[in-house]
Coordinates of C-alpha atoms and ligand atoms in Angstrom, one line a residue:
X1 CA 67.1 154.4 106.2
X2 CA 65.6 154.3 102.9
X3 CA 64.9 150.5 101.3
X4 CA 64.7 150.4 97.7
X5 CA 61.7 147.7 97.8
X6 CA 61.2 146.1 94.1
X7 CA 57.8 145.8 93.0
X8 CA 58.7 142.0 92.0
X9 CA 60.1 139.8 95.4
X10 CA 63.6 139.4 94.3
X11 CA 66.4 141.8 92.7
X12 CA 69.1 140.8 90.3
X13 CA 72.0 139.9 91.5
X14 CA 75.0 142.8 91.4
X15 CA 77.9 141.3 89.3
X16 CA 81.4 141.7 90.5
X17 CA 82.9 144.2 89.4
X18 CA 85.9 142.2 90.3
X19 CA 84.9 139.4 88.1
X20 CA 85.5 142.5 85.5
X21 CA 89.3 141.3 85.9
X22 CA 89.3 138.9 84.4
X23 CA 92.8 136.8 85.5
X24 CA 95.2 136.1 83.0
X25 CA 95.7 132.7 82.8
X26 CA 99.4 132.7 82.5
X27 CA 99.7 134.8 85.7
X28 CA 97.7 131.8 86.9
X29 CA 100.0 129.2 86.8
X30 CA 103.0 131.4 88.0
X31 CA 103.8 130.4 91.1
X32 CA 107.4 130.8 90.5
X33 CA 109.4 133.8 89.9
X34 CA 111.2 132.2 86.8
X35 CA 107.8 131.0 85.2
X36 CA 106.8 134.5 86.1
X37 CA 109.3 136.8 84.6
X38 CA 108.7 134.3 81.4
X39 CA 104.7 134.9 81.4
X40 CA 105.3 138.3 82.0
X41 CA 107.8 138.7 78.7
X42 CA 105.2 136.4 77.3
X43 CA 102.1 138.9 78.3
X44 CA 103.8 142.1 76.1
X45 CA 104.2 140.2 73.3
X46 CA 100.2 140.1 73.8
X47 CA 99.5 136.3 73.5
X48 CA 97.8 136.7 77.0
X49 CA 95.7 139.4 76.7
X50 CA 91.4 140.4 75.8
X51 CA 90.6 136.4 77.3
X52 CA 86.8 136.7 76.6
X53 CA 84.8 138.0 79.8
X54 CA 81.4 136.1 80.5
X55 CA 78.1 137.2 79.3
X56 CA 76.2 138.3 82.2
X57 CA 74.1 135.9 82.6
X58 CA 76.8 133.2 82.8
X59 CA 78.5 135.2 85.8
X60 CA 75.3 134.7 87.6
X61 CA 75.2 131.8 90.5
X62 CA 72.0 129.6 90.7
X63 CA 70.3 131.6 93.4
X64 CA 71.3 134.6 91.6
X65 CA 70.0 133.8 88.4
X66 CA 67.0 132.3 89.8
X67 CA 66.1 136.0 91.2
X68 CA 66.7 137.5 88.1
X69 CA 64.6 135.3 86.7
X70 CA 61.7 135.9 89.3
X71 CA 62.5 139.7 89.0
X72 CA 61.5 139.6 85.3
X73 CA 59.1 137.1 85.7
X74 CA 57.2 139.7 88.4
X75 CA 56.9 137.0 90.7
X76 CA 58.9 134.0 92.4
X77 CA 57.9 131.2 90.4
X78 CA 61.6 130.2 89.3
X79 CA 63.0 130.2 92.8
X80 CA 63.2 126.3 92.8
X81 CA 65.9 124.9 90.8
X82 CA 68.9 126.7 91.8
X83 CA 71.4 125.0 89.8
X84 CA 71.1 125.0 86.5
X85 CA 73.3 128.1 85.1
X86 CA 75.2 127.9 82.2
X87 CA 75.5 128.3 78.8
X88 CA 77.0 129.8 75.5
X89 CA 78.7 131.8 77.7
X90 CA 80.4 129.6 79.3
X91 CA 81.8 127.5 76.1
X92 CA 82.5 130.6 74.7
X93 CA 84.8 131.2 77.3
X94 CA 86.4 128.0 77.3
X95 CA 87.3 127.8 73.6
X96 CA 88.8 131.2 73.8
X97 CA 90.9 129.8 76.8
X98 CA 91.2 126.8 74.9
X99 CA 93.4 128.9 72.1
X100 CA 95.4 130.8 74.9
X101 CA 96.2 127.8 76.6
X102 CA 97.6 126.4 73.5
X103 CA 99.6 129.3 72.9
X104 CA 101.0 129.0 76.5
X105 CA 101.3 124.5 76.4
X106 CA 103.6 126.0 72.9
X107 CA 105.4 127.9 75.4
X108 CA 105.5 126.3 78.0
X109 CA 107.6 123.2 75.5
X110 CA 109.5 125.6 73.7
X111 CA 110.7 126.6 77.8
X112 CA 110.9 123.1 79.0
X113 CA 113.2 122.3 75.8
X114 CA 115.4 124.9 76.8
X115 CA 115.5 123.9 80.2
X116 CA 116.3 120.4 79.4
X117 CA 119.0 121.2 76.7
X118 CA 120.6 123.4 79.9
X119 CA 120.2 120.6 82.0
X120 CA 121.5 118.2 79.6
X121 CA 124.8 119.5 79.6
X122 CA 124.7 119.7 83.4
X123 CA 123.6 115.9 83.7
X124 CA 126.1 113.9 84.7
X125 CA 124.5 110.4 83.8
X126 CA 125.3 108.7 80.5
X127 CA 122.1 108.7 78.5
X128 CA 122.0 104.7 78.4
X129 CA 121.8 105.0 82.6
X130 CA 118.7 102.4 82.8
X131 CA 118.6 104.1 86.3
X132 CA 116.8 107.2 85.1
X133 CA 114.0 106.5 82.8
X134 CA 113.3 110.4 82.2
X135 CA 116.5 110.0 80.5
X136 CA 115.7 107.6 78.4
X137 CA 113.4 109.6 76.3
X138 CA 115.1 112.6 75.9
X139 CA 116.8 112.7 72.3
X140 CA 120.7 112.3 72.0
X141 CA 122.1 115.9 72.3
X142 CA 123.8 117.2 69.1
X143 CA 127.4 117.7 71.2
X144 CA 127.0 114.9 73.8
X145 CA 131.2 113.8 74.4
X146 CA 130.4 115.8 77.7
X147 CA 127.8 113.3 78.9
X148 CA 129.6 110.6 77.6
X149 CA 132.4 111.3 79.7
X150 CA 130.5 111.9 82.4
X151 CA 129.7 108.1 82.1
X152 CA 132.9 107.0 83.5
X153 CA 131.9 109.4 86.5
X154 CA 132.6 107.8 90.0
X155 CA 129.7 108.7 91.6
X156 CA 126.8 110.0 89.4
X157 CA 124.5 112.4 90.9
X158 CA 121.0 113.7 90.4
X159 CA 120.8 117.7 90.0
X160 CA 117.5 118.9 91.3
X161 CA 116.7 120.4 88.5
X162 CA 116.4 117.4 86.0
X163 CA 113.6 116.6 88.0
X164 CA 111.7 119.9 87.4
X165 CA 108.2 120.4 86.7
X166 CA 107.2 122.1 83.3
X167 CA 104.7 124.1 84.5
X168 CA 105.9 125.7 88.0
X169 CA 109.8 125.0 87.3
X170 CA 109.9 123.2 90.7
X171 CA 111.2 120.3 92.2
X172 CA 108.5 117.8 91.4
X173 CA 106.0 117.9 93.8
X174 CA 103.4 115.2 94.2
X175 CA 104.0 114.0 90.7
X176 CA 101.5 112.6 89.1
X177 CA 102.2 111.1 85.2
X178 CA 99.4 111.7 82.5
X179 CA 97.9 108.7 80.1
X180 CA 99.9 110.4 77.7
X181 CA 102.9 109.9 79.7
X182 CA 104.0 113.8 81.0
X183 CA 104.5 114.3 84.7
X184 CA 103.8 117.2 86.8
X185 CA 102.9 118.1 90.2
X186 CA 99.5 117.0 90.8
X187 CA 98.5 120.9 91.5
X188 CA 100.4 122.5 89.0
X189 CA 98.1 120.1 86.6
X190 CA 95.1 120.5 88.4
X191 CA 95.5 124.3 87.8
X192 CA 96.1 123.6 83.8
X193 CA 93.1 121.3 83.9
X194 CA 90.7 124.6 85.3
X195 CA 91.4 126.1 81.7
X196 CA 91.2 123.5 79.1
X197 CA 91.1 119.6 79.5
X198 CA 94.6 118.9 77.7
X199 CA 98.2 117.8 78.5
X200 CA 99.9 121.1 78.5
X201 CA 102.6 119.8 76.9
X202 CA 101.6 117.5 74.3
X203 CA 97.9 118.4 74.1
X204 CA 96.5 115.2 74.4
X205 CA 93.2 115.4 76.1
X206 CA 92.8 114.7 79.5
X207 CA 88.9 114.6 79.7
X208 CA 88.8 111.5 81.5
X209 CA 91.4 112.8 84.3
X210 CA 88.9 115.6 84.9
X211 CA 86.4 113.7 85.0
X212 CA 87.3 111.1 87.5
X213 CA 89.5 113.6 89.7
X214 CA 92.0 110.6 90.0
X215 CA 95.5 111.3 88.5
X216 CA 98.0 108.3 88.5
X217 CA 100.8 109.2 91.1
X218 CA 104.5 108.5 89.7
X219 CA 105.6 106.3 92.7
X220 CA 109.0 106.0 91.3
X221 CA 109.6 109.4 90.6
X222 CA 108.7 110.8 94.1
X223 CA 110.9 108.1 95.8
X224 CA 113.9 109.1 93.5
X225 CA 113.6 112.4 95.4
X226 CA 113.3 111.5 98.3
X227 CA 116.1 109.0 98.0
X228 CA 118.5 111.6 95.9
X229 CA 117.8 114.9 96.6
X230 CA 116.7 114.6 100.1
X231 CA 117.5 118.1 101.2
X232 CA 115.9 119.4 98.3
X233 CA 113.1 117.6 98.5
X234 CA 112.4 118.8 102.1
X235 CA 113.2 122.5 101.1
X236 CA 110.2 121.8 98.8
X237 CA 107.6 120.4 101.1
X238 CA 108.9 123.3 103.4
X239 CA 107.7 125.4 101.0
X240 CA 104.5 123.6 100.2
X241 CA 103.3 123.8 104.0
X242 CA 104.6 127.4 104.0
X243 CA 102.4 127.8 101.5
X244 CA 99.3 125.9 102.8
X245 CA 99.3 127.4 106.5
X246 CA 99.4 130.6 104.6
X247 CA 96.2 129.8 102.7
X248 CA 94.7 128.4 105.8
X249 CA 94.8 131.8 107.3
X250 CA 91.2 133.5 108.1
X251 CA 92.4 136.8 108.5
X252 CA 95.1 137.5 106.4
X253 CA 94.0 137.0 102.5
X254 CA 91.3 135.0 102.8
X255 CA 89.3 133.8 99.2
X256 CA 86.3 136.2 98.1
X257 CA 84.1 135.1 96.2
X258 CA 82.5 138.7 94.8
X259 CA 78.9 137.7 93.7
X260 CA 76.1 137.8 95.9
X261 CA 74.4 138.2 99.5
X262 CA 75.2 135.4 101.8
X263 CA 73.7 135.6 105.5
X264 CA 75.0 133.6 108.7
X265 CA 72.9 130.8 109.0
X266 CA 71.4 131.2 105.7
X267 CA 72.5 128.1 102.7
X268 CA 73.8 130.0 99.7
X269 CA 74.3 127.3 96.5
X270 CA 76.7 128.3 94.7
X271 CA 78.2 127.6 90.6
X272 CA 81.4 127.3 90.4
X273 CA 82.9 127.9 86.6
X274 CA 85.9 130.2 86.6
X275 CA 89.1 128.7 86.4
X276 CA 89.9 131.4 89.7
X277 CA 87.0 130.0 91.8
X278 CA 87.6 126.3 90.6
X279 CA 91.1 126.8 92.3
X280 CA 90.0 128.6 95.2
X281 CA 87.3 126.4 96.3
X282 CA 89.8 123.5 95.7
X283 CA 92.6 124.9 98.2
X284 CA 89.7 125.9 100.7
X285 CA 89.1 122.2 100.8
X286 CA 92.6 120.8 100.5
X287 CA 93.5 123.3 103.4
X288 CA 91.2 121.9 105.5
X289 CA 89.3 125.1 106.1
X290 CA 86.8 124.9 103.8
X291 CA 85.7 128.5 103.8
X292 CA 85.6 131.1 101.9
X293 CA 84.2 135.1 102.3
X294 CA 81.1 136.0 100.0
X295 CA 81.0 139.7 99.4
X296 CA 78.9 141.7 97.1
X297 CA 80.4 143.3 94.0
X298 CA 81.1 147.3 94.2
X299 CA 81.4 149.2 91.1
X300 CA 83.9 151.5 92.8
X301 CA 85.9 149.3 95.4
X302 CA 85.3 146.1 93.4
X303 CA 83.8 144.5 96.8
X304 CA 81.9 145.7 99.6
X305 CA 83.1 146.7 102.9
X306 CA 81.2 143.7 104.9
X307 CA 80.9 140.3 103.9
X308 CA 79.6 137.2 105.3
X309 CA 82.2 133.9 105.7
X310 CA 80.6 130.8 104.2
X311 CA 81.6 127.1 105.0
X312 CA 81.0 124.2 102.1
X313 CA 79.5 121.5 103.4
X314 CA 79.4 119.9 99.9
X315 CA 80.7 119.8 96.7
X316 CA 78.9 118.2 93.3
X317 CA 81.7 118.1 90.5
X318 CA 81.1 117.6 86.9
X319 CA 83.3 115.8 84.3
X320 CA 83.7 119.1 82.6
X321 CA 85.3 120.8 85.9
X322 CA 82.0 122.9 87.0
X323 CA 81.2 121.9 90.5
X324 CA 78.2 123.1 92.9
X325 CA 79.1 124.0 96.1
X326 CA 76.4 124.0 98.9
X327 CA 77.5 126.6 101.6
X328 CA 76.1 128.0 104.4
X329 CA 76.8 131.6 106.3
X330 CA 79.0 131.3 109.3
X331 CA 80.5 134.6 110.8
X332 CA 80.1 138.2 109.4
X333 CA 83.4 140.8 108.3
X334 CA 84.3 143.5 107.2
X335 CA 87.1 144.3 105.0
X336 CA 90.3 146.0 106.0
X337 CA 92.6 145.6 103.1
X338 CA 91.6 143.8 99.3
X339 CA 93.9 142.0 97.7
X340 CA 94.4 139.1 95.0
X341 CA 95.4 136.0 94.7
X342 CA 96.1 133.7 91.5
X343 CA 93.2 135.4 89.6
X344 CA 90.8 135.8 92.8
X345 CA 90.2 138.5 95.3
X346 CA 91.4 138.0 98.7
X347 CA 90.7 140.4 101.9
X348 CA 92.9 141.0 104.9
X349 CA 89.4 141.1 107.3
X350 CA 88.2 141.2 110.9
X351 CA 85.1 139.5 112.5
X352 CA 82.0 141.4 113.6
X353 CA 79.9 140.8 116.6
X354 CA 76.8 142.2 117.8
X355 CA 77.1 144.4 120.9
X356 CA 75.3 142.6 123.6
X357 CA 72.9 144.8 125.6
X358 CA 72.0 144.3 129.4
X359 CA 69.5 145.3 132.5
X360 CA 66.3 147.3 131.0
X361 CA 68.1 147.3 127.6
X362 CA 68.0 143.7 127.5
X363 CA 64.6 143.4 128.6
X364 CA 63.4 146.0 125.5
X365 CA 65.2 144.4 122.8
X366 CA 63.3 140.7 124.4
X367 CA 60.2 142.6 124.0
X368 CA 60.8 144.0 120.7
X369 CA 62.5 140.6 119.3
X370 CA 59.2 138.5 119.8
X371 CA 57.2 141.2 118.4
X372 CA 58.9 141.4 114.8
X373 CA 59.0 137.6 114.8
X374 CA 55.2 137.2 115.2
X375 CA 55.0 139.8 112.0
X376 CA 57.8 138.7 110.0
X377 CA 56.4 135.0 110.7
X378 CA 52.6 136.2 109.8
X379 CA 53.7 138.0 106.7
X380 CA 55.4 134.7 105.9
X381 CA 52.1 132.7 106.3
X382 CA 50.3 135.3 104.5
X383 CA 52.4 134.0 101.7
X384 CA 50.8 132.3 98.9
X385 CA 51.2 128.3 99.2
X386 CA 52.9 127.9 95.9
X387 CA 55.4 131.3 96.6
X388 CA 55.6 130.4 100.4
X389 CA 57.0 126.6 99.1
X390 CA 59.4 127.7 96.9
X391 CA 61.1 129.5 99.9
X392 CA 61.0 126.7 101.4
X393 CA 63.0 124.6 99.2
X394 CA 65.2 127.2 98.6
X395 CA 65.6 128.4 102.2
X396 CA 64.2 125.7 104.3
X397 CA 61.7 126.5 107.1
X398 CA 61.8 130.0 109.3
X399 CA 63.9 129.3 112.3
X400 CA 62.6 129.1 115.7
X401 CA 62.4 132.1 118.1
X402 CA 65.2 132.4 120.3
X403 CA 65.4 131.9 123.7
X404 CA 67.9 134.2 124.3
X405 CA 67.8 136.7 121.3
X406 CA 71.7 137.6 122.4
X407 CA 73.3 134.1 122.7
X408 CA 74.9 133.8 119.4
X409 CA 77.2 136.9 117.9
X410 CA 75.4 136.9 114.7
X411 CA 71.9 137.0 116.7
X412 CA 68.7 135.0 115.8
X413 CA 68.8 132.9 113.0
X414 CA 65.7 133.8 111.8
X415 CA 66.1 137.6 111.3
X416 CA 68.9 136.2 108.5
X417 CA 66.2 134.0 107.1
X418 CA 63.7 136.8 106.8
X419 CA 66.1 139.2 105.2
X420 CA 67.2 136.3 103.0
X421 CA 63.4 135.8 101.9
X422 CA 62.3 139.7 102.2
X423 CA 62.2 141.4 98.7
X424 CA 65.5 143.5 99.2
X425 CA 67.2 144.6 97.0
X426 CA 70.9 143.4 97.5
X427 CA 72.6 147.3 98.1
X428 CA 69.5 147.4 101.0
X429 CA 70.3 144.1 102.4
X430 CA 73.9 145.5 103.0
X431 CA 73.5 147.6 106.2
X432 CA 71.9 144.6 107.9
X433 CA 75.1 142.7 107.6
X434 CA 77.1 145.6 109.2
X435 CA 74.9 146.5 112.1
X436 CA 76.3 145.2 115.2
X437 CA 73.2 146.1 117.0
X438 CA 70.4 143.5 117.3
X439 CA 67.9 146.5 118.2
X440 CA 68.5 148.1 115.0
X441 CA 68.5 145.1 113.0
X442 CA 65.0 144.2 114.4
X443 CA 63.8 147.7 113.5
X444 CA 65.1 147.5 110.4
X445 CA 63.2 144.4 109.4
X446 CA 59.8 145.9 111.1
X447 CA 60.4 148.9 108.7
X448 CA 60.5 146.8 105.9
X449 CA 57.6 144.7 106.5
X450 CA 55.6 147.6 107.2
X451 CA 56.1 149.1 104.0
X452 CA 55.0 145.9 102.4
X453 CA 51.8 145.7 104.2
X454 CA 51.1 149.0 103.2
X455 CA 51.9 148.7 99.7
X456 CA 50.0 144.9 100.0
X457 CA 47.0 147.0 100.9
Ligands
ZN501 ZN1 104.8 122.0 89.3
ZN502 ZN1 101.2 114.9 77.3

């Protein structure tokens, strides 16, 4: 096979084309059919259409950019310092989300007034019921003898939906109750908070709720539920767990993230600044998962055909909702069906193994697996001290030869590690992550040190 080796050690990363889509951000928060068919009325009247798309160089991820960088620079002297990656891009974006969001909050109240005038006429409490302090603040309704004969009422009752959720038009789920005193389900707000760091309803900012990641749960409102709506309350949480084994599944639609290379074995630090990946990496940690798919981007299929699963094993969050995620690669896939998901990509996939050899086979691909470690580890230590560190920080040290070259699926650790450090470019790294041969995987890699040496001398 032909490897596209670049003069300089690393390539620029291929953006997604995926990340092309950009989502809309009123499709985002549409959970619901009813807030749907209103954001899709809402969408042909165009207020939620050209969102700005990120400069390139904002799309990139810290070990991306930091190749790029190296790839201009001719050499690897900016591999350290894998997260720093943002910029005008990225405010750019947020104000022009900033003004959508608005237009949506504005739509968003003008819906919630409706709803409330609807419900007000179904409400059967008198409006000076002390009992119901959401009540209390809603204005006197212009033809109210309804509600104040309800008052006289036997038995009042709650109708599930007075106790509805602005944003998703639910039953209140989780409610949590804004400094500026608005409830709403804790996720439905977290979602509004990936856009723009204001009360969707009264614009207030919420800056500091970001920041902290602590919301102030409305006690009283979620024991209201639970005490008077009890079977609607559990049709709700029915509905939430519904929805959480569903995005627990690692088969079936699992998140991809469509930016880079990621190897098993191999750490891969990632940016996370897109309202889509903000919310993906969130439910891959409420879920209890925590992972994810990393493919590369495809111009044609908008992600490539393999892809490696990654696993955070840590999350930095910033006040202003960027996060870094540290990952490492698990298990390798290939892709059977795309699909999307709230603004991300999703795949229906299937895990790949290697083929394990045995007899004379076996005893070959020993032979041949302890002779591509000795060159892959002396071209490493032919390295230049300052470029052989910077792997190193970046990468950590080459792993160990294997025992038993066959005993994990993914095979040695280190061939990952060399074809993470090799100067490949990203569409020539590919067809290692699809071979389920170890014997062509090790050819592979002597190939490409070969051709260094010979271009080295
Ligand atoms: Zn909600
Ligand atoms: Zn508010």
């Amino acid at each position: 096979m032909g490897f596209k080796l670049l003069l300089s050690f690393f390539s620029p990363s291929v953006p997604g084309e995926s990340q092309e889509h950009f989502p809309d951000i009123l499709k985002l928060l549409a959970p619901h059919p009813r807030l749907k068919e209103h954001v899709e009325s809402m969408a042909t009247e165009g207020t939620s259409h050209n969102l700005p798309k990120l400069p390139q160089e904002s799309r990139e991820l810290p070990h991306c950019s930091s190749q790029e960088e190296a790839a201009a620079a001719g050499d690897r002297s900016s591999l350290e310092n894998p997260v720093k990656v943002e910029g005008e891009g990225q405010e750019g974006n947020g104000k022009g989300q900033a003004g959508d969001q608005e237009e949506k909050g504005d739509a968003a109240s003008a819906k919630a007034g409706k709803c409330q005038e609807k419900k007000r006429k179904r409400c059967q409490f008198g409006p000076q019921d002390p009992e119901v302090p959401t009540k209390a603040r809603k204005p006197d309704p212009p033809a109210n003898q309804g509600a104040r004969a309800a008052v006289s009422a036997p038995l009042p009752s709650f109708d599930a939906s007075d106790l509805e959720c602005s944003l998703c038009m639910r039953l209140f789920y989780e409610p949590v109750t804004t400094p500026c005193g608005h409830t709403f389900c804790l996720k439905c707000l977290e979602r509004c908070l990936d856009h723009n760091a204001k009360c969707p309803l009264c614009k207030d900012g919420l800056s500091q709720c970001l920041a902290s990641r602590k919301y102030s749960k409305n006690v009283i409102m979620e024991e209201l539920i639970a005490k008077f709506l009890p079977e609607e309350f559990k049709e709700r949480r029915r509905l939430y767990e519904e929805e959480m084994e569903e995005l627990s599944n690692l088969n079936k639609n699992v998140p991809i993230f469509v930016c880079t290379m990621a190897y098993p074995t191999v750490p891969c630090p990632l940016h996370i600044f897109e309202p889509c990946y903000r919310l993906m990496i969130r439910r891959c940690i409420e879920t209890g998962t925590r992972q994810f798919g990393m493919c590369l981007g495809d111009p044609v299929k908008g992600f490539a055909e393999y892809g490696c699963i990654l696993e955070i094993r840590n999350v930095q969050f910033f006040a202003d909702g960027r996060s870094v995620v540290d990952s490492v690669g698990k298990r390798r896939f290939r892709v059977l069906h795309q699909g999307q998901r709230d603004g991300y990509n999703t795949a229906d996939i299937e895990y790949i193994e290697d083929q394990k050899v045995q007899g004379e086979d076996q005893a070959e691909l020993m032979g041949l697996h302890n002779c591509v470690y000795e060159q892959a580890s002396s071209w490493f230590h032919s390295l230049k001290t300052s470029l052989k560190n910077r792997i190193l920080n970046h990468f950590g040290p080459m792993p160990e030869k294997d025992a038993d070259p066959q005993v994990s699926p993914n095979g040695p650790a280190w061939c990952w590690w060399t074809l993470a450090v090799l100067p490949l470019e990203s569409r020539a790294q590919l067809p290692f992550l699809a071979m389920r041969s170890l014997k062509d995987r090790l050819n592979g890699i002597r190939r490409v040190l070969a051709f260094i040496s010979r271009n080295q001398n």
